[in-house]
C-alpha cells in the first residue's frame, strides 16, 4: 500500500554547492539520499513529492560541510499483511520460488502453492499450469521484514484468484 509520509532529514551540502543554486542542491541531495531506500518506520521510499520546510544550515566542525535540516513529503510503499500483489518469478528451487513484487522479494514455499504442484528442472507444474522464471503471478503477503537494500516477504498462492493469470 502506498502512503504520503512526512520525513525529517539532515542534508549534508558541500561548501562548493553554496550559491544561487543552493535550494536545488538541497533538493537533489535529499532525493539521492532517500529515494529508493527502505526506512523501517515508513517502508520503501518511492519518491520525494515536495520540500515542506528548510531550516538554516549549520557548518559541521572539521569538514566545513553545511548540515541543513529539511522536512519533506514523500511517497512510501509499505506492504500490509494479507495484501494481494502481482509479481514476477525471479528464481525457482526445490523449496518453492521467489517473486519480485516491486521492491519486495517474496518467497512462496511449496506448501503454500495451490493444487498438486511438482518441481522438475526449475519449473513447478500441476499438469495444466507451469510456474517458471519470468512468469507473472498473483500472491498474498503473509509477513515481511526490512533489510538494508529492500524488503523480503513470505507469501502464499493457495487461495482462489491467486497464481498465474
mmCIF file of C-alpha atoms in Angstrom:
data_model
loop_
_atom_site.group_PDB
_atom_site.id
_atom_site.type_symbol
_atom_site.label_atom_id
_atom_site.label_comp_id
_atom_site.label_asym_id
_atom_site.label_seq_id
_atom_site.Cartn_x
_atom_site.Cartn_y
_atom_site.Cartn_z
ATOM 1 C CA UNK A 1 0.000 0.000 0.000
ATOM 2 C CA UNK A 2 1.246 3.500 -0.780
ATOM 3 C CA UNK A 3 1.281 6.337 1.748
ATOM 4 C CA UNK A 4 2.255 10.009 1.821
ATOM 5 C CA UNK A 5 4.654 10.494 4.744
ATOM 6 C CA UNK A 6 6.390 13.496 6.310
ATOM 7 C CA UNK A 7 10.129 12.982 6.754
ATOM 8 C CA UNK A 8 12.698 14.990 8.703
ATOM 9 C CA UNK A 9 16.255 14.676 7.424
ATOM 10 C CA UNK A 10 19.590 16.424 7.782
ATOM 11 C CA UNK A 11 21.073 17.061 4.352
ATOM 12 C CA UNK A 12 24.850 17.465 4.002
ATOM 13 C CA UNK A 13 25.868 20.143 1.474
ATOM 14 C CA UNK A 14 29.470 20.736 0.378
ATOM 15 C CA UNK A 15 30.830 24.296 0.530
ATOM 16 C CA UNK A 16 31.198 24.380 -3.262
ATOM 17 C CA UNK A 17 27.431 23.969 -3.616
ATOM 18 C CA UNK A 18 26.671 27.252 -1.850
ATOM 19 C CA UNK A 19 25.438 29.959 -4.163
ATOM 20 C CA UNK A 20 22.465 30.758 -6.376
ATOM 21 C CA UNK A 21 21.502 27.076 -6.866
ATOM 22 C CA UNK A 22 21.603 26.224 -3.149
ATOM 23 C CA UNK A 23 17.903 25.234 -2.957
ATOM 24 C CA UNK A 24 18.301 22.935 -5.953
ATOM 25 C CA UNK A 25 21.398 21.296 -4.415
ATOM 26 C CA UNK A 26 19.489 20.665 -1.168
ATOM 27 C CA UNK A 27 16.555 19.098 -3.060
ATOM 28 C CA UNK A 28 18.807 16.963 -5.291
ATOM 29 C CA UNK A 29 20.905 15.737 -2.359
ATOM 30 C CA UNK A 30 17.789 14.883 -0.351
ATOM 31 C CA UNK A 31 16.328 12.919 -3.267
ATOM 32 C CA UNK A 32 19.519 10.965 -3.885
ATOM 33 C CA UNK A 33 19.837 10.187 -0.154
ATOM 34 C CA UNK A 34 16.362 8.766 0.477
ATOM 35 C CA UNK A 35 14.672 7.750 -2.782
ATOM 36 C CA UNK A 36 14.915 4.006 -3.336
ATOM 37 C CA UNK A 37 15.810 3.283 0.302
ATOM 38 C CA UNK A 38 13.957 1.309 2.972
ATOM 39 C CA UNK A 39 13.222 3.079 6.233
ATOM 40 C CA UNK A 40 11.737 0.680 8.774
ATOM 41 C CA UNK A 41 9.265 3.222 10.143
ATOM 42 C CA UNK A 42 7.863 4.212 6.733
ATOM 43 C CA UNK A 43 8.748 1.471 4.254
ATOM 44 C CA UNK A 44 10.306 1.836 0.809
ATOM 45 C CA UNK A 45 10.626 5.499 -0.212
ATOM 46 C CA UNK A 46 9.454 5.753 -3.812
ATOM 47 C CA UNK A 47 9.959 9.486 -4.373
ATOM 48 C CA UNK A 48 10.102 12.871 -2.684
ATOM 49 C CA UNK A 49 6.968 14.848 -3.557
ATOM 50 C CA UNK A 50 7.966 18.259 -2.203
ATOM 51 C CA UNK A 51 10.065 20.083 0.350
ATOM 52 C CA UNK A 52 7.876 21.478 3.112
ATOM 53 C CA UNK A 53 10.394 23.315 5.233
ATOM 54 C CA UNK A 54 14.101 24.099 5.213
ATOM 55 C CA UNK A 55 15.842 25.484 8.264
ATOM 56 C CA UNK A 56 19.091 27.424 8.283
ATOM 57 C CA UNK A 57 22.129 25.264 7.768
ATOM 58 C CA UNK A 58 24.980 24.919 10.237
ATOM 59 C CA UNK A 59 28.643 24.407 9.457
ATOM 60 C CA UNK A 60 29.895 20.976 10.504
ATOM 61 C CA UNK A 61 33.052 21.113 12.607
ATOM 62 C CA UNK A 62 36.115 19.634 10.974
ATOM 63 C CA UNK A 63 34.735 19.148 7.458
ATOM 64 C CA UNK A 64 33.280 22.532 6.557
ATOM 65 C CA UNK A 65 30.145 20.878 5.165
ATOM 66 C CA UNK A 66 26.790 22.512 5.808
ATOM 67 C CA UNK A 67 24.121 20.425 7.575
ATOM 68 C CA UNK A 68 20.637 21.586 6.551
ATOM 69 C CA UNK A 69 17.578 20.261 8.462
ATOM 70 C CA UNK A 70 14.787 19.596 5.949
ATOM 71 C CA UNK A 71 11.163 18.469 6.243
ATOM 72 C CA UNK A 72 9.636 16.883 3.144
ATOM 73 C CA UNK A 73 6.720 14.809 1.929
ATOM 74 C CA UNK A 74 7.421 11.514 0.207
ATOM 75 C CA UNK A 75 5.516 8.606 -1.295
ATOM 76 C CA UNK A 76 6.294 5.433 0.652
ATOM 77 C CA UNK A 77 5.386 1.837 -0.124
ATOM 78 C CA UNK A 78 4.686 -0.347 2.886
ATOM 79 C CA UNK A 79 3.109 -3.769 2.443
ATOM 80 C CA UNK A 80 0.210 -4.807 4.622
ATOM 81 C CA UNK A 81 -0.206 -8.367 5.853
ATOM 82 C CA UNK A 82 -2.736 -10.259 3.724
ATOM 83 C CA UNK A 83 -2.211 -7.785 0.845
ATOM 84 C CA UNK A 84 -2.502 -9.332 -2.619
ATOM 85 C CA UNK A 85 0.279 -8.322 -5.009
ATOM 86 C CA UNK A 86 1.306 -9.070 -8.568
ATOM 87 C CA UNK A 87 4.887 -10.083 -9.185
ATOM 88 C CA UNK A 88 7.294 -11.861 -11.497
ATOM 89 C CA UNK A 89 9.039 -15.128 -10.621
ATOM 90 C CA UNK A 90 12.796 -14.481 -10.462
ATOM 91 C CA UNK A 91 14.077 -17.859 -9.248
ATOM 92 C CA UNK A 92 12.792 -21.366 -8.646
ATOM 93 C CA UNK A 93 14.201 -24.017 -6.316
ATOM 94 C CA UNK A 94 13.083 -27.276 -4.741
ATOM 95 C CA UNK A 95 11.557 -25.475 -1.735
ATOM 96 C CA UNK A 96 9.398 -23.017 -3.721
ATOM 97 C CA UNK A 97 10.046 -19.852 -5.716
ATOM 98 C CA UNK A 98 10.972 -16.180 -5.297
ATOM 99 C CA UNK A 99 8.794 -13.493 -6.882
ATOM 100 C CA UNK A 100 9.761 -9.831 -7.254
ATOM 101 C CA UNK A 101 6.836 -7.517 -6.404
ATOM 102 C CA UNK A 102 8.252 -4.027 -6.827
ATOM 103 C CA UNK A 103 10.809 -3.557 -4.037
ATOM 104 C CA UNK A 104 9.721 -6.783 -2.274
ATOM 105 C CA UNK A 105 11.314 -10.148 -2.934
ATOM 106 C CA UNK A 106 8.703 -12.673 -1.758
ATOM 107 C CA UNK A 107 9.249 -16.393 -1.173
ATOM 108 C CA UNK A 108 6.384 -18.809 -1.758
ATOM 109 C CA UNK A 109 7.031 -22.229 -0.224
ATOM 110 C CA UNK A 110 5.917 -25.456 -1.869
ATOM 111 C CA UNK A 111 3.361 -25.979 0.908
ATOM 112 C CA UNK A 112 1.789 -22.596 0.064
ATOM 113 C CA UNK A 113 1.228 -23.446 -3.609
ATOM 114 C CA UNK A 114 -2.297 -24.329 -4.691
ATOM 115 C CA UNK A 115 -3.058 -27.715 -6.203
ATOM 116 C CA UNK A 116 -0.606 -30.549 -6.762
ATOM 117 C CA UNK A 117 2.456 -28.690 -7.971
ATOM 118 C CA UNK A 118 5.614 -30.726 -8.528
ATOM 119 C CA UNK A 119 9.054 -29.252 -9.161
ATOM 120 C CA UNK A 120 11.066 -30.552 -12.119
ATOM 121 C CA UNK A 121 14.040 -28.915 -13.885
ATOM 122 C CA UNK A 122 13.498 -25.466 -12.363
ATOM 123 C CA UNK A 123 9.767 -25.347 -13.095
ATOM 124 C CA UNK A 124 6.729 -26.020 -10.880
ATOM 125 C CA UNK A 125 3.860 -27.720 -12.742
ATOM 126 C CA UNK A 126 0.492 -29.179 -11.792
ATOM 127 C CA UNK A 127 -0.331 -30.718 -15.158
ATOM 128 C CA UNK A 128 -2.037 -27.725 -16.732
ATOM 129 C CA UNK A 129 -0.199 -24.767 -15.193
ATOM 130 C CA UNK A 130 3.514 -24.013 -15.324
ATOM 131 C CA UNK A 131 5.403 -21.728 -12.906
ATOM 132 C CA UNK A 132 8.871 -20.741 -14.094
ATOM 133 C CA UNK A 133 11.262 -17.802 -14.215
ATOM 134 C CA UNK A 134 9.860 -14.585 -15.776
ATOM 135 C CA UNK A 135 6.239 -15.664 -15.294
ATOM 136 C CA UNK A 136 3.656 -13.328 -13.743
ATOM 137 C CA UNK A 137 1.952 -14.494 -10.537
ATOM 138 C CA UNK A 138 -0.501 -13.092 -8.014
ATOM 139 C CA UNK A 139 0.402 -13.802 -4.373
ATOM 140 C CA UNK A 140 -0.769 -12.884 -0.873
ATOM 141 C CA UNK A 141 1.805 -11.435 1.563
ATOM 142 C CA UNK A 142 1.845 -13.286 4.910
ATOM 143 C CA UNK A 143 4.714 -11.418 6.561
ATOM 144 C CA UNK A 144 7.661 -9.197 5.661
ATOM 145 C CA UNK A 145 10.848 -7.689 7.050
ATOM 146 C CA UNK A 146 13.118 -4.822 6.141
ATOM 147 C CA UNK A 147 16.692 -5.347 5.025
ATOM 148 C CA UNK A 148 19.405 -2.871 4.115
ATOM 149 C CA UNK A 149 18.695 -2.943 0.391
ATOM 150 C CA UNK A 150 14.991 -3.788 0.245
ATOM 151 C CA UNK A 151 12.283 -5.934 1.765
ATOM 152 C CA UNK A 152 11.758 -9.675 1.895
ATOM 153 C CA UNK A 153 8.456 -11.425 2.452
ATOM 154 C CA UNK A 154 6.829 -14.798 2.838
ATOM 155 C CA UNK A 155 3.763 -15.289 0.674
ATOM 156 C CA UNK A 156 1.160 -17.830 -0.325
ATOM 157 C CA UNK A 157 -0.528 -18.799 -3.556
ATOM 158 C CA UNK A 158 -3.039 -21.416 -2.374
ATOM 159 C CA UNK A 159 -6.318 -19.492 -2.435
ATOM 160 C CA UNK A 160 -8.857 -18.565 -5.090
ATOM 161 C CA UNK A 161 -7.772 -15.924 -7.621
ATOM 162 C CA UNK A 162 -4.080 -16.304 -6.705
ATOM 163 C CA UNK A 163 -1.433 -17.751 -9.004
ATOM 164 C CA UNK A 164 -0.698 -17.201 -12.673
ATOM 165 C CA UNK A 165 -3.142 -15.061 -14.680
#
